[in-house]
Short mmCIF file of C-alpha atoms and ligand atoms in Angstrom, two decimals:
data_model
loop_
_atom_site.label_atom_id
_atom_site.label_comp_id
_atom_site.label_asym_id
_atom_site.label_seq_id
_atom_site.Cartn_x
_atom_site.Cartn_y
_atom_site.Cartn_z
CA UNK T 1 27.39 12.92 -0.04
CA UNK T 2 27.03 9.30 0.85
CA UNK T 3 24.29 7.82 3.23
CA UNK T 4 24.79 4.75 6.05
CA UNK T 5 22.81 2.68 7.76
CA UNK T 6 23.41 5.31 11.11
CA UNK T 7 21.16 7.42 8.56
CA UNK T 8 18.52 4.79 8.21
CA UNK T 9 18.68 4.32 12.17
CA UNK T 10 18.43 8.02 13.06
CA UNK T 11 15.07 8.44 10.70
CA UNK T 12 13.44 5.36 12.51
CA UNK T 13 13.89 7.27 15.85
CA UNK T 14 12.36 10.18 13.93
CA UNK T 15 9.51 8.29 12.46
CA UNK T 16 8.55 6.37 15.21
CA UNK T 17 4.71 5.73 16.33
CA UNK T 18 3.82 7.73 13.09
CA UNK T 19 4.68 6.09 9.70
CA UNK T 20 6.59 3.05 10.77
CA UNK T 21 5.50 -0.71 11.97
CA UNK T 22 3.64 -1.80 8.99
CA UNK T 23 2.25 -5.55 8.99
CA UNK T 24 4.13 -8.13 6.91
CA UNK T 25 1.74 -10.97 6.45
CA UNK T 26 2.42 -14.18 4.29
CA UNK T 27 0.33 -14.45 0.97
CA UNK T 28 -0.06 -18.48 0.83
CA UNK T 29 -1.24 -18.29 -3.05
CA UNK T 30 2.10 -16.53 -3.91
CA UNK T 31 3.94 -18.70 -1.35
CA UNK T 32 2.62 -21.27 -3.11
CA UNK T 33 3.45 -20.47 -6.63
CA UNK T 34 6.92 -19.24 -5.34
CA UNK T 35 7.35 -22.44 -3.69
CA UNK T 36 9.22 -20.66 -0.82
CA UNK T 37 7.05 -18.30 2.02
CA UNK T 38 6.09 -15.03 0.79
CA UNK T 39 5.36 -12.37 2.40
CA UNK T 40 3.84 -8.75 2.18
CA UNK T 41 5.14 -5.67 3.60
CA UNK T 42 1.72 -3.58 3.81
CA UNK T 43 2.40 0.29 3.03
CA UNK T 44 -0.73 0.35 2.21
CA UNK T 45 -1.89 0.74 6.05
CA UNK T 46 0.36 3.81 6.16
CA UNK T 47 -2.11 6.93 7.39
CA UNK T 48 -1.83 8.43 4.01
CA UNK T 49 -1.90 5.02 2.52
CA UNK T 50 1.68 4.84 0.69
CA UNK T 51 5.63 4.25 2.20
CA UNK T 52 5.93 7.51 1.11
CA UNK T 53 4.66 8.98 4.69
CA UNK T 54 8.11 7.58 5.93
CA UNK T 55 10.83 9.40 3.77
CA UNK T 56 8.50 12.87 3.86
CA UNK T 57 7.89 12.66 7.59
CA UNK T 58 11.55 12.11 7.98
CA UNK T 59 12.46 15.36 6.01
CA UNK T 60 10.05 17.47 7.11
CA UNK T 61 10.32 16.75 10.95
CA UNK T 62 13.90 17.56 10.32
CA UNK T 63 13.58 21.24 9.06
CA UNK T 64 14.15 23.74 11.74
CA UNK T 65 11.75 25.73 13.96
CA UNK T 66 10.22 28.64 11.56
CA UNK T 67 11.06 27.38 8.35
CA UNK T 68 8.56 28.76 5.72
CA UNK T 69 7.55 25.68 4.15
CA UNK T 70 7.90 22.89 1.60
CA UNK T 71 7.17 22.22 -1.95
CA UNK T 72 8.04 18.95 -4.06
CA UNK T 73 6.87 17.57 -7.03
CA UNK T 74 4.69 13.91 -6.92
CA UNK T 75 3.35 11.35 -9.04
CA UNK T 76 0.60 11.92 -6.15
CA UNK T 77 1.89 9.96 -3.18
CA UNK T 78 5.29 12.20 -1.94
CA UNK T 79 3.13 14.74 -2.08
CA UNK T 80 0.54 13.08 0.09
CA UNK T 81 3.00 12.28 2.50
CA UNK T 82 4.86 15.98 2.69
CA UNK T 83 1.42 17.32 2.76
CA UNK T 84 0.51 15.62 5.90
CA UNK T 85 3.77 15.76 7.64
CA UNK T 86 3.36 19.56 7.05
CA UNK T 87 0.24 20.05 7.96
CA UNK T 88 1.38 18.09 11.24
CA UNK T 89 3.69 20.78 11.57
CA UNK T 90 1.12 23.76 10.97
CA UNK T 91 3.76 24.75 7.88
CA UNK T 92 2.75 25.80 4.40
CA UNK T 93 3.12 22.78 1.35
CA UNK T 94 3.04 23.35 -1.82
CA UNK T 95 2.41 20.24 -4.31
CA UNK T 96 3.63 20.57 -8.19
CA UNK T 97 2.12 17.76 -9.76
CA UNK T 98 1.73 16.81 -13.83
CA UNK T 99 -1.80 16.68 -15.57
CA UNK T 100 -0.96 12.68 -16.00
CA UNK T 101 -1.27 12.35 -11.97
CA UNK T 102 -4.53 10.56 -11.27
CA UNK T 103 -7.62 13.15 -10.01
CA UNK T 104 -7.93 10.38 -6.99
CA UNK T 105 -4.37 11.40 -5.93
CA UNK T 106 -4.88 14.98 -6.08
CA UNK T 107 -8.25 15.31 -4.36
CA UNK T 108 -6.62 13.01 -1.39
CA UNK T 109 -3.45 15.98 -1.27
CA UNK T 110 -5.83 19.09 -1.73
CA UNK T 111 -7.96 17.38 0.97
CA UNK T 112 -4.71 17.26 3.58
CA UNK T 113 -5.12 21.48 3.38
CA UNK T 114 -1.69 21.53 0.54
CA UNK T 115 -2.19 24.11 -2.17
CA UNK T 116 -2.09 22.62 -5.46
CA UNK T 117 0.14 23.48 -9.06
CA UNK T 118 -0.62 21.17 -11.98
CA UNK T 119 1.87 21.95 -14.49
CA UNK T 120 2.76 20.39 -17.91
CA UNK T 121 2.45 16.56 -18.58
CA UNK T 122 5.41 15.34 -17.04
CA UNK T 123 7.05 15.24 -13.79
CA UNK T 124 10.09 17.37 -15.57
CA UNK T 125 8.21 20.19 -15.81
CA UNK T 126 5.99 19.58 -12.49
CA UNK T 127 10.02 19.27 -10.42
CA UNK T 128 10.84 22.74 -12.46
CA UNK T 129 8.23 24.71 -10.74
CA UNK T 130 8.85 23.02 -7.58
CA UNK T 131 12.60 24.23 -7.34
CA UNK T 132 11.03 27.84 -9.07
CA UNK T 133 9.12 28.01 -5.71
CA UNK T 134 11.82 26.68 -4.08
CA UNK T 135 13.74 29.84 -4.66
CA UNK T 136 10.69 32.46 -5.48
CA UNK T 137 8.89 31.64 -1.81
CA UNK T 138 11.80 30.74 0.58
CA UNK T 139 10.49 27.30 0.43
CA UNK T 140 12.24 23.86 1.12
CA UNK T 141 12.23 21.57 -1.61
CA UNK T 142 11.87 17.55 -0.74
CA UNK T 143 12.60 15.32 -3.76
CA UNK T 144 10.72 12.37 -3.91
CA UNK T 145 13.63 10.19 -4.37
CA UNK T 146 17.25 12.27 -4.68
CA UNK T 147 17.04 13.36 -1.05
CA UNK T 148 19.29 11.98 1.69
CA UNK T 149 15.95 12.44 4.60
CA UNK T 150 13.73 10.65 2.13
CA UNK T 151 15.72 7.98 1.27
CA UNK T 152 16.64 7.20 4.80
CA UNK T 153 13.12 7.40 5.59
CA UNK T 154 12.10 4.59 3.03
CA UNK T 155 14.88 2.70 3.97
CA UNK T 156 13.46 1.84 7.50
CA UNK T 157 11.35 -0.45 5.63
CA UNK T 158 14.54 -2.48 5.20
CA UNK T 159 15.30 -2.02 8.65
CA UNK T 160 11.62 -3.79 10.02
CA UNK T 161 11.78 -6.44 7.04
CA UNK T 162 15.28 -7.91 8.56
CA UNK T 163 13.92 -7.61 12.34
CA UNK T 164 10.95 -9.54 11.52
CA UNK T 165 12.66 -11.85 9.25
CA UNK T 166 16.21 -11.97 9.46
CA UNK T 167 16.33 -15.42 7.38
CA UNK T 168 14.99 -13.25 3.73
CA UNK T 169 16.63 -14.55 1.00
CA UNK T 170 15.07 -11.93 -1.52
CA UNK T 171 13.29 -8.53 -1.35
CA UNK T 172 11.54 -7.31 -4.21
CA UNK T 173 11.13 -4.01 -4.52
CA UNK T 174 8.76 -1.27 -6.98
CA UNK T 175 11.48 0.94 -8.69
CA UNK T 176 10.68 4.71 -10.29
CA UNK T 177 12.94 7.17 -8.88
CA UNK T 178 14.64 4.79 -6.87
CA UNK T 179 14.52 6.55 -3.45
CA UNK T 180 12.64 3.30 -1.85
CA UNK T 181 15.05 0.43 -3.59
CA UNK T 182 17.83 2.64 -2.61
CA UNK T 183 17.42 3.36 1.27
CA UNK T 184 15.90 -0.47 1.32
CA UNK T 185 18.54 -2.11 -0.01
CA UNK T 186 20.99 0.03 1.55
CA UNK T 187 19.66 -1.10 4.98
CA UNK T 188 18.70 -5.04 4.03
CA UNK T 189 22.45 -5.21 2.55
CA UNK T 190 24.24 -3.61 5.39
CA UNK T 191 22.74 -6.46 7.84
CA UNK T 192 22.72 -9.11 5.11
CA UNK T 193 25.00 -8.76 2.63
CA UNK T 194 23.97 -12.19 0.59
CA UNK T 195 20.35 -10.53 0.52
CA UNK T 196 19.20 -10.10 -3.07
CA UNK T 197 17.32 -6.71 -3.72
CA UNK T 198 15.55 -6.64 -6.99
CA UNK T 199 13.92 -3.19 -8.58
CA UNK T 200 10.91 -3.74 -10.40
CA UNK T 201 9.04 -1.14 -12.80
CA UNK T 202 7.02 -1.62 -15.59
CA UNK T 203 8.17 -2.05 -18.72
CA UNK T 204 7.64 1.54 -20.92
CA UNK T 205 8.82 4.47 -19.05
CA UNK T 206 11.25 2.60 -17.11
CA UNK T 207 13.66 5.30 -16.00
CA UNK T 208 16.30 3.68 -13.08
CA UNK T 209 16.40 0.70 -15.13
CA UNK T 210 17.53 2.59 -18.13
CA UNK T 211 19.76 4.68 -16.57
CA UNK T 212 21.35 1.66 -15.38
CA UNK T 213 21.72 0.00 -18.16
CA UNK T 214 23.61 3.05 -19.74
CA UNK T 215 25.52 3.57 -16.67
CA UNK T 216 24.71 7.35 -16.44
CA UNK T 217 21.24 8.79 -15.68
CA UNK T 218 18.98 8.90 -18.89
CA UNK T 219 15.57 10.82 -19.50
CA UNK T 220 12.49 8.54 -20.73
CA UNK T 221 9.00 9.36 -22.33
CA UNK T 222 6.30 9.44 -19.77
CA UNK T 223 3.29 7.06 -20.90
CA UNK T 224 0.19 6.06 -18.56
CA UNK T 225 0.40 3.13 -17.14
CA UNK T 226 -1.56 0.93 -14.54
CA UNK T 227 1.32 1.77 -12.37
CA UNK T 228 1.15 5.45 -12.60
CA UNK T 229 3.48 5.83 -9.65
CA UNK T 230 6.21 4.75 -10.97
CA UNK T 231 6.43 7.04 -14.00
CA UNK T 232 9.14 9.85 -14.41
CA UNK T 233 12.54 10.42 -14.69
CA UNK T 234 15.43 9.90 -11.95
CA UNK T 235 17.09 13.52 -12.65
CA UNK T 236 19.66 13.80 -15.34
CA UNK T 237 22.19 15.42 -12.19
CA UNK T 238 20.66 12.35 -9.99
CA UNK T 239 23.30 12.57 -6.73
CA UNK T 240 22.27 9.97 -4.43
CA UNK T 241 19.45 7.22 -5.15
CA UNK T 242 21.39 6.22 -8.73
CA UNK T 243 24.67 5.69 -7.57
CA UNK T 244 23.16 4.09 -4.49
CA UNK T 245 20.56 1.73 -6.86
CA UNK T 246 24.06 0.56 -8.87
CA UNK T 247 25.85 0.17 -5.81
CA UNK T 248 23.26 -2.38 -3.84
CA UNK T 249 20.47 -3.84 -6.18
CA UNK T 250 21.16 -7.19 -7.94
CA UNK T 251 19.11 -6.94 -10.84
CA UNK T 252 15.92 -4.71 -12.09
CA UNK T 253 13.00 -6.59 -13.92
CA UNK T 254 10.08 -5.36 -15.91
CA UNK T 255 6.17 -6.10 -16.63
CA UNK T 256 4.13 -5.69 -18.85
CA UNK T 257 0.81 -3.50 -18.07
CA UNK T 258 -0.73 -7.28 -18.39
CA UNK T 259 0.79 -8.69 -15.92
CA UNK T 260 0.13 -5.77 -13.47
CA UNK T 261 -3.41 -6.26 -14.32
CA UNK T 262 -3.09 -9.86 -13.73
CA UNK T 263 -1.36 -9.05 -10.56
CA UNK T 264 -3.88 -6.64 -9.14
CA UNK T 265 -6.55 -9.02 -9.45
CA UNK T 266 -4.37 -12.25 -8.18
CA UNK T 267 -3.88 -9.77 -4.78
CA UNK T 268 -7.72 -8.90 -4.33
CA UNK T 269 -9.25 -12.32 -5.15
CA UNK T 270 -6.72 -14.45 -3.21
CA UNK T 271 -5.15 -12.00 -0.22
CA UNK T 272 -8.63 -9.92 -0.30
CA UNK T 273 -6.15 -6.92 -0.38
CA UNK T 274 -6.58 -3.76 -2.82
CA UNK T 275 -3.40 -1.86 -3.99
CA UNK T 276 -1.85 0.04 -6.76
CA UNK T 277 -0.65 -0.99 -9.97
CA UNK T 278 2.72 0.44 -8.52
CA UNK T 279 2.32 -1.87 -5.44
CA UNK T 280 1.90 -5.24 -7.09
CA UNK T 281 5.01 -5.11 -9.71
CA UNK T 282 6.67 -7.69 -7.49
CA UNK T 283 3.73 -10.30 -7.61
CA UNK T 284 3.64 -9.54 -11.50
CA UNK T 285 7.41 -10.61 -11.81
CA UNK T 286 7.04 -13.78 -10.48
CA UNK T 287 3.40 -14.69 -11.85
CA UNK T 288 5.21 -14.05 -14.70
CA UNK T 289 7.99 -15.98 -14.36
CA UNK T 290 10.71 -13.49 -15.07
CA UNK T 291 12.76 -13.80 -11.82
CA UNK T 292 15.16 -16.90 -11.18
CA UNK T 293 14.21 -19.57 -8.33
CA UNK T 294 14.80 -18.17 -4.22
CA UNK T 295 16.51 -19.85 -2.09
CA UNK T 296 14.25 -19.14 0.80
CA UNK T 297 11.91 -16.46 1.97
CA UNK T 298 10.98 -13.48 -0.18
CA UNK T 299 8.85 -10.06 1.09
CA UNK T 300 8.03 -7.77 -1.45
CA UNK T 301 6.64 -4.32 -0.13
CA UNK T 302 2.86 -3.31 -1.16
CA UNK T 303 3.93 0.22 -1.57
CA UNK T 304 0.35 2.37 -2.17
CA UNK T 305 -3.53 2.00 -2.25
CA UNK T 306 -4.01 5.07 -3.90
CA UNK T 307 -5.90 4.02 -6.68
CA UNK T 308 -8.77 5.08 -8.94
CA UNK T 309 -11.37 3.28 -8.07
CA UNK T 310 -12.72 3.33 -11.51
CA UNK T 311 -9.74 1.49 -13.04
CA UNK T 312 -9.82 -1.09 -10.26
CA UNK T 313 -12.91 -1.76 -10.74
CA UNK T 314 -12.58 -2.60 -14.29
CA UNK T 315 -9.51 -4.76 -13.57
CA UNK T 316 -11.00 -6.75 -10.94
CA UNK T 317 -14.37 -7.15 -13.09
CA UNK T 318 -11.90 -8.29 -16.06
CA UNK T 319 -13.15 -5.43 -18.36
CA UNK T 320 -10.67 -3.64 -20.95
CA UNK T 321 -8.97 -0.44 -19.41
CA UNK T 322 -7.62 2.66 -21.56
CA UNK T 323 -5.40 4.80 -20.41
CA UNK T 324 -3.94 7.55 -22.55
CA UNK T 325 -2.57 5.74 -25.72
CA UNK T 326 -2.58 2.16 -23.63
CA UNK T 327 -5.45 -0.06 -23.97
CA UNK T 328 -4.94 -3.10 -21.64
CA UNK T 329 -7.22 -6.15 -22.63
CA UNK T 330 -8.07 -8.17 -19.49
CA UNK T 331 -9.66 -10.95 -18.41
CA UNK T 332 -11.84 -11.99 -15.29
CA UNK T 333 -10.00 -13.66 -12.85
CA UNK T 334 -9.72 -17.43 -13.00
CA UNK T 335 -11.26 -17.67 -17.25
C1 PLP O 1 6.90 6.43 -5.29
C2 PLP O 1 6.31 5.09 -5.36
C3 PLP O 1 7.07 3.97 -5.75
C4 PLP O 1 8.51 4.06 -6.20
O1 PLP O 1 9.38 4.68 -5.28
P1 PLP O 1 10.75 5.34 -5.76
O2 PLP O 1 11.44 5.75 -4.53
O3 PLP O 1 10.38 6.51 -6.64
O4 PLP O 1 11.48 4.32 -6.57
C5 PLP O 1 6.45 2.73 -5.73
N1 PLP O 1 5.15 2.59 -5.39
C6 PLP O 1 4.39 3.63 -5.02
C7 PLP O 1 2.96 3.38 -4.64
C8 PLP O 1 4.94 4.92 -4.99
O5 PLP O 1 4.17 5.95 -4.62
#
């Protein structure tokens, strides 16, 4: 099975006028710090509020008149996304999701009309009883990243970054699964192939980027993190988003849980935008200084908004947040 860019083409067609044309907007603080224009690709004004509508809406406006349904496992925003493309489509979804997945996320999927299974604490045992389903109910399962549909879907991101701004030097992308850094960088690489693509993910938990490193898909241990949605593992029999993130990204980076704190407050007090830990991994990178100079423009893509707004709250207000085992001292913004 290998994927093209007449793939990535044929799911913007599908998409269109329903989870495509996002804004890309410059941030001058991190153009500024970058020394080179950078820019935002804003997921976050999907309908559901997360890229994710594009590679579900892709797969599940692709299933056939009558089929019985679909079921996937989520870190909370796949499913958001295959629960309102199926509801779009009057068709049954059913959402397997881990007891780590934030309540926010799951009252925002239950509230689309999906029913709900939480089951076990990782997303291992949460993509088990999605392909039990799968087979028990006559339902279609939709990976969240190891899907050929989904991946093209997120990949039309690639597509609109390169239309609006054909002279990117650099697109930095949030890496979990690797379905997003796989159909981007697939597409951004096909039209420019001296484009760097960078995954970024935070640094425990870090599945693609381990699995790279070994050169064969390996499992990690799940631990909260401010970026909740990039936890789990990419599959041990991974077919198409691992090969593909080896094949076309330059280089993956990691951050510390401080530096996505740092990051989520740099993005509300100075772009007076709100987004995920997952979304602001890219900012993190370079606040941090962990990624080499660009030659010219860089995007990176502001994946979800889906957040608690508990935890935000406490990051933007510099308090201390806990998380499971993780306690992540903070700061207020500008001390
Ligand atoms: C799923 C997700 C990612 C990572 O996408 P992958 O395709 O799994 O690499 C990044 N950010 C958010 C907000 C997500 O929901």
């Amino acid at each position: 099975m290998t994927l093209s860019i007449s793939d990535i083409n044929a799911a913007a067609r599908t998409i269109r006028g329903q989870a495509d044309a996002t804004p890309l907007v410059p941030s001058p603080f991190m153009s500024g710090l970058r020394g080179h224009e950078f820019l935002l690709k804003l997921e976050i004004a999907q309908p559901i509020g997360a890229f994710k509508l594009r590679g579900a809406m892709n797969a599940v406006l692709s299933l056939p008149e009558g089929a019985a349904g679909v079921t996937c496992c989520s870190t909370g925003n796949h499913g958001r996304g295959v629960a309102y493309a199926a509801a779009r489509r009057g068709m049954r979804a059913v959402i397997c999701m881990s007891a780590l997945v934030p309540e926010a996320k799951v009252a925002g999927i239950r509230a689309l009309g999906a029913e709900i299974r939480i089951c076990g604490e990782s997303q291992d045992s949460a993509l088990a009883e999605a392909e039990r389903l799968a087979l028990s109910e006559g339902l279609t399962h939709i990976s969240p990243f190891d899907d050929p549909l989904v991946i093209a879907g997120q990949g039309t991101i690639g597509l609109e970054l390169l239309a609006r701004r054909p002279d990117l030097t650099c697109i930095l992308v949030p890496l979990s699964g690797g379905g997003l850094a796989a159909g981007v960088a697939l597409a951004a690489k096909t039209l420019k192939p001296d484009i760097s693509v960078i995954g970024i993910s935070m640094d425990r938990g870090a599945a693609m980027h381990a699995s790279l490193a070994a050169g064969q898909p390996v499992a990690v241990t799940e631990v909260p993190s401010l970026a909740d949605s990039l936890g789990g593992g990419i599959g041990a029999d991974n077919a198409l988003s691992f090969p593909l993130c080896r094949e076309y990204l330059d280089d993956t980076v990691l951050v510390t849980e401080e530096e996505i704190y740092r990051a989520m407050q740099v993005l509300y007090y100075e772009d007076r935008l709100i987004a995920e830990g997952a979304s602001v991994v890219g900012l993190a990178a370079v606040i941090a200084g962990r990624l080499p100079p660009s030659r010219g423009p860089v995007a990176t893509i502001l994946t979800g908004r889906n957040l608690d707004m508990g935890v935000f709250t406490r990051v933007i207000t510099g308090q201390e947040v806990t998380l499971g085992d993780v306690t992540i001292k903070g700061r207020p913004y500008g001390a």
